[in-house]
mmCIF file of C-alpha atoms and ligand atoms in Angstrom:
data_model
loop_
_atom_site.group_PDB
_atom_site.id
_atom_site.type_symbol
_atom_site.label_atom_id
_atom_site.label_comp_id
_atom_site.label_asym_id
_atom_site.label_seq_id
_atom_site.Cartn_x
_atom_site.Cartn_y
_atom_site.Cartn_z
ATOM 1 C CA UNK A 12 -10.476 -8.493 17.352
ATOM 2 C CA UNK A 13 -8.679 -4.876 16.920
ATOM 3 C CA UNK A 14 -5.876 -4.536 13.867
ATOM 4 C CA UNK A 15 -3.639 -1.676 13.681
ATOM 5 C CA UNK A 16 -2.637 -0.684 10.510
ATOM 6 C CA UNK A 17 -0.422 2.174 9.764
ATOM 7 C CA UNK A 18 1.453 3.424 6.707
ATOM 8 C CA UNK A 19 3.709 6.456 6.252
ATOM 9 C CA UNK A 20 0.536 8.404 5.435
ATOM 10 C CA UNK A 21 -2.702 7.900 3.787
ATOM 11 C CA UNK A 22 -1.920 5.128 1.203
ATOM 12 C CA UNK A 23 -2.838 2.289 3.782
ATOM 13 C CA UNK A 24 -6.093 3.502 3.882
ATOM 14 C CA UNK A 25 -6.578 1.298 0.426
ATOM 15 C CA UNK A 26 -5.319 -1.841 2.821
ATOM 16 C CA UNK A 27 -8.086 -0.487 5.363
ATOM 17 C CA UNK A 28 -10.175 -0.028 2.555
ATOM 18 C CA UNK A 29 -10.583 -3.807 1.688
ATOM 19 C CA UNK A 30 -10.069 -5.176 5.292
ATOM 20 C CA UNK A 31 -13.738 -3.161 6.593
ATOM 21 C CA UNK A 32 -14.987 -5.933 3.686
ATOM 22 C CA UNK A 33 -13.036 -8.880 4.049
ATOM 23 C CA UNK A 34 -12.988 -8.560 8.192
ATOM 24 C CA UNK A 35 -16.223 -7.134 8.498
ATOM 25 C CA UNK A 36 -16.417 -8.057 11.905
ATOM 26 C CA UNK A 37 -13.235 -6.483 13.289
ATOM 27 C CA UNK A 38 -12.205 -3.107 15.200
ATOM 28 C CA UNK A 39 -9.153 -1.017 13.226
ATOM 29 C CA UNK A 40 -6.753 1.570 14.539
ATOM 30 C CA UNK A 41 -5.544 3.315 11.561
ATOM 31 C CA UNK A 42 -2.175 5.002 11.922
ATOM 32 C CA UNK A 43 -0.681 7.550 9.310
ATOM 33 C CA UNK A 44 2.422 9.099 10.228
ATOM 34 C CA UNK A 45 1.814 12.336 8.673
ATOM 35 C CA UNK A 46 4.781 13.657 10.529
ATOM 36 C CA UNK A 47 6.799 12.291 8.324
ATOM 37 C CA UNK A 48 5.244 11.143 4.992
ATOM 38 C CA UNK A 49 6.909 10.392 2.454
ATOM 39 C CA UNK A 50 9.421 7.074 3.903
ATOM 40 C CA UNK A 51 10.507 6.564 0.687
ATOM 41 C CA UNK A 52 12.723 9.488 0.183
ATOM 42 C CA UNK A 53 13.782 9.210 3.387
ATOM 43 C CA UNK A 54 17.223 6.726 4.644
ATOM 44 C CA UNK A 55 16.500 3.242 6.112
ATOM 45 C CA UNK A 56 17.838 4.051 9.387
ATOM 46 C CA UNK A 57 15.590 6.943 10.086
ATOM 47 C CA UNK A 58 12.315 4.856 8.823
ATOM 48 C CA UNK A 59 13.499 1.783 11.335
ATOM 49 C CA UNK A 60 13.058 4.159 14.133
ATOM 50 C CA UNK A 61 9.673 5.720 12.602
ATOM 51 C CA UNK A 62 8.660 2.226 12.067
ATOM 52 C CA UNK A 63 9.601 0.997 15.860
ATOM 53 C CA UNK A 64 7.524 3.754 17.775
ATOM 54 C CA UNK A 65 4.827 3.193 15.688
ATOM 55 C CA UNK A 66 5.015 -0.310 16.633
ATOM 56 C CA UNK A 67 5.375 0.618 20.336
ATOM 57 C CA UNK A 68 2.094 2.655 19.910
ATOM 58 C CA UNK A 69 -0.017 0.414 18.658
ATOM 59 C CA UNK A 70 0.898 -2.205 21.096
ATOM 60 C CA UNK A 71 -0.182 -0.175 23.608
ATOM 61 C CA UNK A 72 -3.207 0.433 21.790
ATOM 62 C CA UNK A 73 -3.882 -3.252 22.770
ATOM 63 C CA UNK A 74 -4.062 -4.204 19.330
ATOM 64 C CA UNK A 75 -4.302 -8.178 18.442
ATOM 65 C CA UNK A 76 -2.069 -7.873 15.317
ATOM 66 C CA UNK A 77 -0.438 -5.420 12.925
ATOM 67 C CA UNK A 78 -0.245 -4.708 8.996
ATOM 68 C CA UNK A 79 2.294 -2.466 8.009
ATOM 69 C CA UNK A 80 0.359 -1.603 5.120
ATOM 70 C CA UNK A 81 3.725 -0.067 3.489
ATOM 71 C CA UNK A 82 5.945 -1.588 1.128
ATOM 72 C CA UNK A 83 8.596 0.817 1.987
ATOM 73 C CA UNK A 84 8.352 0.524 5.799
ATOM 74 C CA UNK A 85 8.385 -3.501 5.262
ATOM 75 C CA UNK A 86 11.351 -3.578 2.815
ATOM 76 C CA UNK A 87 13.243 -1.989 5.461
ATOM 77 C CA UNK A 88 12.236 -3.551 8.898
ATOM 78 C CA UNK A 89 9.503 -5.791 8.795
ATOM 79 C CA UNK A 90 11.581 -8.676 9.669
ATOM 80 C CA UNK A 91 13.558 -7.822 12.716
ATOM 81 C CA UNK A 92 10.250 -6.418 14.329
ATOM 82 C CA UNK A 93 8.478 -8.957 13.305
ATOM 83 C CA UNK A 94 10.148 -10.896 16.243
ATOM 84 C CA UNK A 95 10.521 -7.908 18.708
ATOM 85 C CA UNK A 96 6.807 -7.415 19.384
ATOM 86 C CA UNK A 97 4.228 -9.963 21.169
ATOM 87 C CA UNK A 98 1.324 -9.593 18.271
ATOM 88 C CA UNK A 99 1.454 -11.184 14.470
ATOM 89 C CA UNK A 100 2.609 -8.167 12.192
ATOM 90 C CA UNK A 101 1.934 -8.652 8.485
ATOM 91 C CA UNK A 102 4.210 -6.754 6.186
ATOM 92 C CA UNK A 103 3.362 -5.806 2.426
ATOM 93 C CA UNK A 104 6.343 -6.195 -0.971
ATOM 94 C CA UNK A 105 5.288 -5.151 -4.576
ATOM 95 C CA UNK A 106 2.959 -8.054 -5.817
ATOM 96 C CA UNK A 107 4.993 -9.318 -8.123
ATOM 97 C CA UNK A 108 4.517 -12.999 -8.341
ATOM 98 C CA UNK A 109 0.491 -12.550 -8.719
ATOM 99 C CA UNK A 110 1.418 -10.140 -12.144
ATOM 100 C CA UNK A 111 3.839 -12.987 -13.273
ATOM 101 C CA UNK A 112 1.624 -15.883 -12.133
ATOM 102 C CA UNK A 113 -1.374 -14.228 -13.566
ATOM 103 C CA UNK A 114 0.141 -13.092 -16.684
ATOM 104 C CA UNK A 115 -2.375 -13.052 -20.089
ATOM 105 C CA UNK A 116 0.090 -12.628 -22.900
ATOM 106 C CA UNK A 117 3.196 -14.424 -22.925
ATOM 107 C CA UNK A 118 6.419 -11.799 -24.149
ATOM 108 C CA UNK A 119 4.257 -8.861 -21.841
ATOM 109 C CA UNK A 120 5.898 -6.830 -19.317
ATOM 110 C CA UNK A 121 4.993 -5.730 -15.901
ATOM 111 C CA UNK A 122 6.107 -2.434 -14.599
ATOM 112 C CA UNK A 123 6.661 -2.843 -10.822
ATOM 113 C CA UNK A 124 6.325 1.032 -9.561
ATOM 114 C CA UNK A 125 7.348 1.597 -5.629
ATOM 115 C CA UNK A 126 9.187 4.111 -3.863
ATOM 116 C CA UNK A 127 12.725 4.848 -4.302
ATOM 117 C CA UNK A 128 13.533 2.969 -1.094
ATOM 118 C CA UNK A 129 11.583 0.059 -2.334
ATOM 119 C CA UNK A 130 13.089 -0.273 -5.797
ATOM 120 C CA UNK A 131 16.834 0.088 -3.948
ATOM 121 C CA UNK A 132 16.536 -2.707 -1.396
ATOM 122 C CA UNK A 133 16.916 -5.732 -1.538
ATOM 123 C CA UNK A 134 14.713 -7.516 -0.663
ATOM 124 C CA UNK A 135 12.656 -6.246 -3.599
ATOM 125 C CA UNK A 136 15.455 -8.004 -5.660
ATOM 126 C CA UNK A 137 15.602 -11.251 -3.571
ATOM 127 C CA UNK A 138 11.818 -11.180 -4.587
ATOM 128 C CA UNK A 139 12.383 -10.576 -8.343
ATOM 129 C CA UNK A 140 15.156 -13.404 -8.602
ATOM 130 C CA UNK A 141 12.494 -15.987 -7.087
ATOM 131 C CA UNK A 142 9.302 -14.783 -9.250
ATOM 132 C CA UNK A 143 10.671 -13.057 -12.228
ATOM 133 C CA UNK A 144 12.673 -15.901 -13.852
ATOM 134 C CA UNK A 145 11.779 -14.620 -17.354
ATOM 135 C CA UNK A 146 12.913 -10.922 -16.824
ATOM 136 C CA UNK A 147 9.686 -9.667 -17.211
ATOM 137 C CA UNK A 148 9.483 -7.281 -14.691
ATOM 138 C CA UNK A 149 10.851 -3.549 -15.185
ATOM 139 C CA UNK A 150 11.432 -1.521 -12.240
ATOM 140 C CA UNK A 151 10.413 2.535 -11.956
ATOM 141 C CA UNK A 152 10.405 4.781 -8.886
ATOM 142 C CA UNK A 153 7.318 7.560 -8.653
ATOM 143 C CA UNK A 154 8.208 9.383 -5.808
ATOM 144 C CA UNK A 155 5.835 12.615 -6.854
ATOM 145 C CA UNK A 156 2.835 10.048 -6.340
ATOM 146 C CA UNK A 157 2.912 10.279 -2.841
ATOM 147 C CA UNK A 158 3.396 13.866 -2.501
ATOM 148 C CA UNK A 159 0.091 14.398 -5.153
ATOM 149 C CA UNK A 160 -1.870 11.628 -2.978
ATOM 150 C CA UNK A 161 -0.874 13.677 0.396
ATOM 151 C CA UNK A 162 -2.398 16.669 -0.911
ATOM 152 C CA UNK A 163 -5.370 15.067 -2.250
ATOM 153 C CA UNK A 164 -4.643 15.719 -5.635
ATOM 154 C CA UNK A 165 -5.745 13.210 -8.226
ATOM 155 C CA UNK A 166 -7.422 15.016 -11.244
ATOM 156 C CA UNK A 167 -4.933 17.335 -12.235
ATOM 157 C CA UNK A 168 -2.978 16.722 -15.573
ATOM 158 C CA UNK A 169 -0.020 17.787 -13.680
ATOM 159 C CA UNK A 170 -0.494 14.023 -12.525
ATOM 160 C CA UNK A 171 -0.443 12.955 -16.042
ATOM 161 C CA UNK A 172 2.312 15.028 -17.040
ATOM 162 C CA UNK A 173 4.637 13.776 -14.593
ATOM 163 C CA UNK A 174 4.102 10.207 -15.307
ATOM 164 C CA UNK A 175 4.286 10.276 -18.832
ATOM 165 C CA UNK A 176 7.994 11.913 -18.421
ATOM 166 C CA UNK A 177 9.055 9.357 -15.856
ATOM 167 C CA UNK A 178 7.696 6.377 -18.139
ATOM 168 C CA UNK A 179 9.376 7.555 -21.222
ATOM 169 C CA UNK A 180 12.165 5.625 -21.368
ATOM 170 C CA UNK A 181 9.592 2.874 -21.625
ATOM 171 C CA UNK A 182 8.526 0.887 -24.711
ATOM 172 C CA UNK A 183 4.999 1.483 -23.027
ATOM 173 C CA UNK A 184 2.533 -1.021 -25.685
ATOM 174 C CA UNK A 185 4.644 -3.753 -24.524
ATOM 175 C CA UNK A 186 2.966 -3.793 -20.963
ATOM 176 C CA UNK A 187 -0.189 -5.776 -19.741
ATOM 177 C CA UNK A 188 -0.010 -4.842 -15.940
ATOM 178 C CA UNK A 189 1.247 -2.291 -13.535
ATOM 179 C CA UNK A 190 2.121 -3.408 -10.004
ATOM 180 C CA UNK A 191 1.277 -0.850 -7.740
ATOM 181 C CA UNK A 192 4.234 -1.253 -4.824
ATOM 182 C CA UNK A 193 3.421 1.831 -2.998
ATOM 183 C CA UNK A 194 -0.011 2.030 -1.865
ATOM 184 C CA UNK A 195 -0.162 5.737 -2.597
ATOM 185 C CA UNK A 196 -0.472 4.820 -6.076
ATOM 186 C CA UNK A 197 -4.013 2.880 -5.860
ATOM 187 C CA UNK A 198 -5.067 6.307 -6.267
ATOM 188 C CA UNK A 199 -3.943 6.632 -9.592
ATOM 189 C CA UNK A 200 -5.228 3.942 -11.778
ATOM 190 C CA UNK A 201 -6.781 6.446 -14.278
ATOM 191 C CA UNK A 202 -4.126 8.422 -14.683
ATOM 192 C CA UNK A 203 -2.201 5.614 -15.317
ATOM 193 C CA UNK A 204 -4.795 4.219 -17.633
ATOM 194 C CA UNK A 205 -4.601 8.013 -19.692
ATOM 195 C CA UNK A 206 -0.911 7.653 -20.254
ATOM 196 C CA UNK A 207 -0.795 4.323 -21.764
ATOM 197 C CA UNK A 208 -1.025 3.480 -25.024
ATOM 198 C CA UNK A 209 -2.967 -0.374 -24.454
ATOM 199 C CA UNK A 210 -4.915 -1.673 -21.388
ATOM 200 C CA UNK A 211 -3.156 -2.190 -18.309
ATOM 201 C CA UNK A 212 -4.227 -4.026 -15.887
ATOM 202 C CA UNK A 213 -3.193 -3.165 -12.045
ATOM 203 C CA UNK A 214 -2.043 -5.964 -9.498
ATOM 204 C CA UNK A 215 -1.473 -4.603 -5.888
ATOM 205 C CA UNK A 216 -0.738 -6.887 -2.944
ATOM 206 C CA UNK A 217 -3.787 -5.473 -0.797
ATOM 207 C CA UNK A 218 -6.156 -8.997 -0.791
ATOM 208 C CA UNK A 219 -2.979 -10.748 -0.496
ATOM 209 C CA UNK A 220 -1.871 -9.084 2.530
ATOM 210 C CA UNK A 221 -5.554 -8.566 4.447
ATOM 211 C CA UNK A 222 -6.105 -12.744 3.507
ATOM 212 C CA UNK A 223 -2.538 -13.305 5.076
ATOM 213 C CA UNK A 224 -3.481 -11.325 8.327
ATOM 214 C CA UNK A 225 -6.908 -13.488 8.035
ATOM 215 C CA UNK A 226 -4.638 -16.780 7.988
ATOM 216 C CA UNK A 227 -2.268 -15.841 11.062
ATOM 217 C CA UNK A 228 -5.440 -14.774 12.945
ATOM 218 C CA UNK A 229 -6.995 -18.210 11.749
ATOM 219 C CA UNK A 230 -9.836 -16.015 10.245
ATOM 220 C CA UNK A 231 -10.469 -18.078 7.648
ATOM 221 C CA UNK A 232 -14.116 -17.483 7.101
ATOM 222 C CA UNK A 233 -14.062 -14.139 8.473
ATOM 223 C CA UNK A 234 -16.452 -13.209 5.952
ATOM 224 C CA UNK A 235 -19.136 -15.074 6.743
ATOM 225 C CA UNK A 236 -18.777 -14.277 10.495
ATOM 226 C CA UNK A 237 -21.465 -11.908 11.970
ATOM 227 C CA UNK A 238 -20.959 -8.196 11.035
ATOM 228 C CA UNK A 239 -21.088 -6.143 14.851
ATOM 229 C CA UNK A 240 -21.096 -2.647 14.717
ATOM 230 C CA UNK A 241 -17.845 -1.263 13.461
ATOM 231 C CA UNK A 242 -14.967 0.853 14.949
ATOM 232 C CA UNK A 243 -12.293 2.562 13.371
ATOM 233 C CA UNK A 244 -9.747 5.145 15.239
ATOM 234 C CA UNK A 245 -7.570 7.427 13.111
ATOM 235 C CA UNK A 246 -4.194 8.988 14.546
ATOM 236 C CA UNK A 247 -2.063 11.065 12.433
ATOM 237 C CA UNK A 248 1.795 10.129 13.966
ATOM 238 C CA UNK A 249 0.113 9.326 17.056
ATOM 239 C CA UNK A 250 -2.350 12.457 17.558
ATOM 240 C CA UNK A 251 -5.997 11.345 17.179
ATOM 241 C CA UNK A 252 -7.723 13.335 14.448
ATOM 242 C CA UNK A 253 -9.637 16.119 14.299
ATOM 243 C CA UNK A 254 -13.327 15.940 12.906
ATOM 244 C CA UNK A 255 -11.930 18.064 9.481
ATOM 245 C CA UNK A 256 -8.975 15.345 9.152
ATOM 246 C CA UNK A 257 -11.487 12.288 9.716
ATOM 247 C CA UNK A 258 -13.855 14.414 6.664
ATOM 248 C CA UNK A 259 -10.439 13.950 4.843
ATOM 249 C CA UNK A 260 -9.992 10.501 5.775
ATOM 250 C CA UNK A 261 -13.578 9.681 4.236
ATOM 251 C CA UNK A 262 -12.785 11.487 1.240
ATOM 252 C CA UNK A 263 -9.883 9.284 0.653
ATOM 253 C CA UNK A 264 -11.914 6.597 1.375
ATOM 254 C CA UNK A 265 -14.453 7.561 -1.263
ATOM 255 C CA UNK A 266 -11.469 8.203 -3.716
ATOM 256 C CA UNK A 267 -10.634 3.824 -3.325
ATOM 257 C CA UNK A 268 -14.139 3.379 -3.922
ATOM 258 C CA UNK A 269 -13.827 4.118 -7.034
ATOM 259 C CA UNK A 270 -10.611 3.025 -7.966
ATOM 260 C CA UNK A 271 -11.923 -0.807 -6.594
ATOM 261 C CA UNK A 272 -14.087 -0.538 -9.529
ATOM 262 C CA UNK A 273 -10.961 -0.450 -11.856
ATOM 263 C CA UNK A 274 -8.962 -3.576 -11.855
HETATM 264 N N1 LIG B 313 2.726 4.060 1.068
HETATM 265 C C1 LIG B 313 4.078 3.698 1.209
HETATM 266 C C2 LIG B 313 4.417 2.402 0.451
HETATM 267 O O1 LIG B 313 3.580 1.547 0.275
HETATM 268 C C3 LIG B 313 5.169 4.720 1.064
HETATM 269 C C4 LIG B 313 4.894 6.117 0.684
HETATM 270 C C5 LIG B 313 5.964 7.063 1.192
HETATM 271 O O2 LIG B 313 5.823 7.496 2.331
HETATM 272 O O3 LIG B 313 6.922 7.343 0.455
HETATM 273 O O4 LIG B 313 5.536 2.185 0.068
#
């Protein structure tokens, strides 16, 4: 069994992160279109036709099924492509209904933070209309995220700095959990942990997605399945990657390990 999955650059690798566990027995092809990180300040038309080649590539790739492991790139194409192409492609939107359905406190909010591009479209609102019948959820676009996560900077205070300006319009002790709609921001869960006043906890749609892949596969019990030797190719926007960008890769990869321990 070999899954592509590609974001826009190196925030799917928290999708890829969990599927190694949950599919331990699969091959991956890991795509990050470094080219052209970030999607989300980009326009919709010019990610559909980032979004299609990638597609194209993978296919040929002989890959058995897809995850867009982008809620940008899925809030603007998942669903016409989804019917274009001959594999299953899996898409990813801000998980949402888990934070309402899995809400502690009654009267808490739930910050939903995405990319711009996410938080404009609509099919983020479609979503909120279904799930969010109490108006719970508040909406905030962190851009910067993406660009600190591309550089491999998660420490600095510059980190901090930026997101307690862009969440002070915020009543911030009212919250109990942050969706993370970008997966750049699994990165960040300290950081967002340092600039609020009261426990958060973080709900992103990673599990959801890998177990939905799992069920269109009928992989049901992939977990139990015998582990074979594992294989996992990395192309940045279609270029395999050199031995010092795979060292990156691994770093990033050590990075989610530690942010799995924070939930
Ligand atoms: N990681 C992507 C997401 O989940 C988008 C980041 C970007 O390229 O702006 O939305």
């Amino acid at each position: 069994m070999k899954i592509g999955i590609f974001d826009s650059g190196i925030g799917g690798l928290s999708v890829l992160h969990l599927a190694r566990k949950m599919m331990p027995h699969a091959e991956f092809v890991y795509y990050a279109d470094e080219k052209h990180v970030p999607y989300g300040e980009k326009t919709v038309e010019a990610i559909r036709g980032f979004v299609e080649e990638i597609l194209y590539f993978l296919i040929e790739q002989k890959v058995d099924a897809i995850v867009i492991a982008c809620n940008t790139a899925t809030s603007v194409a998942n669903k016409e492509f989804r019917e274009k192409f001959p594999v299953p492609i899996v898409g990813m939107e801000p998980a949402v209904k888990m934070a309402v359905e899995h809400q502690h406190e009654k009267g808490k909010r739930i910050l939903v933070a995405a990319t711009p591009v996410t938080i404009a479209g609509d099919k983020l609102h479609l979503l909120l209309e279904r799930v969010d019948k109490n108006h719970e959820a508040d909406l905030v676009s962190l851009p910067k995220l993406v660009r600190f996560a591309e550089k491999g900077d998660f420490e600095t205070s510059e980190i901090d700095a930026y997101l307690q300006a862009e969440l002070r319009r915020f009543d911030l002790a009212q919250y109990e959990a942050v969706v993370l709609g970008c997966t750049h921001f699994n990165y960040f869960k300290e950081n967002f942990r340092r600039v609020f006043p009261v426990t958060v906890h973080f709900v992103d749609g990673n599990e959801g997605t890998i177990r939905q892949l799992m069920r269109v596969l009928g992989q049901v019990d992939a977990q139990e399945e015998e582990a074979r030797v594992r294989k996992i190719t990395y192309y940045f926007s279609g270029i395999p990657v050199t031995e010092a960008e795979r060292k990156k890769v691994e770093e990033y990869l050590h990075q989610l390990d530690k942010m799995a321990e924070i939930s």
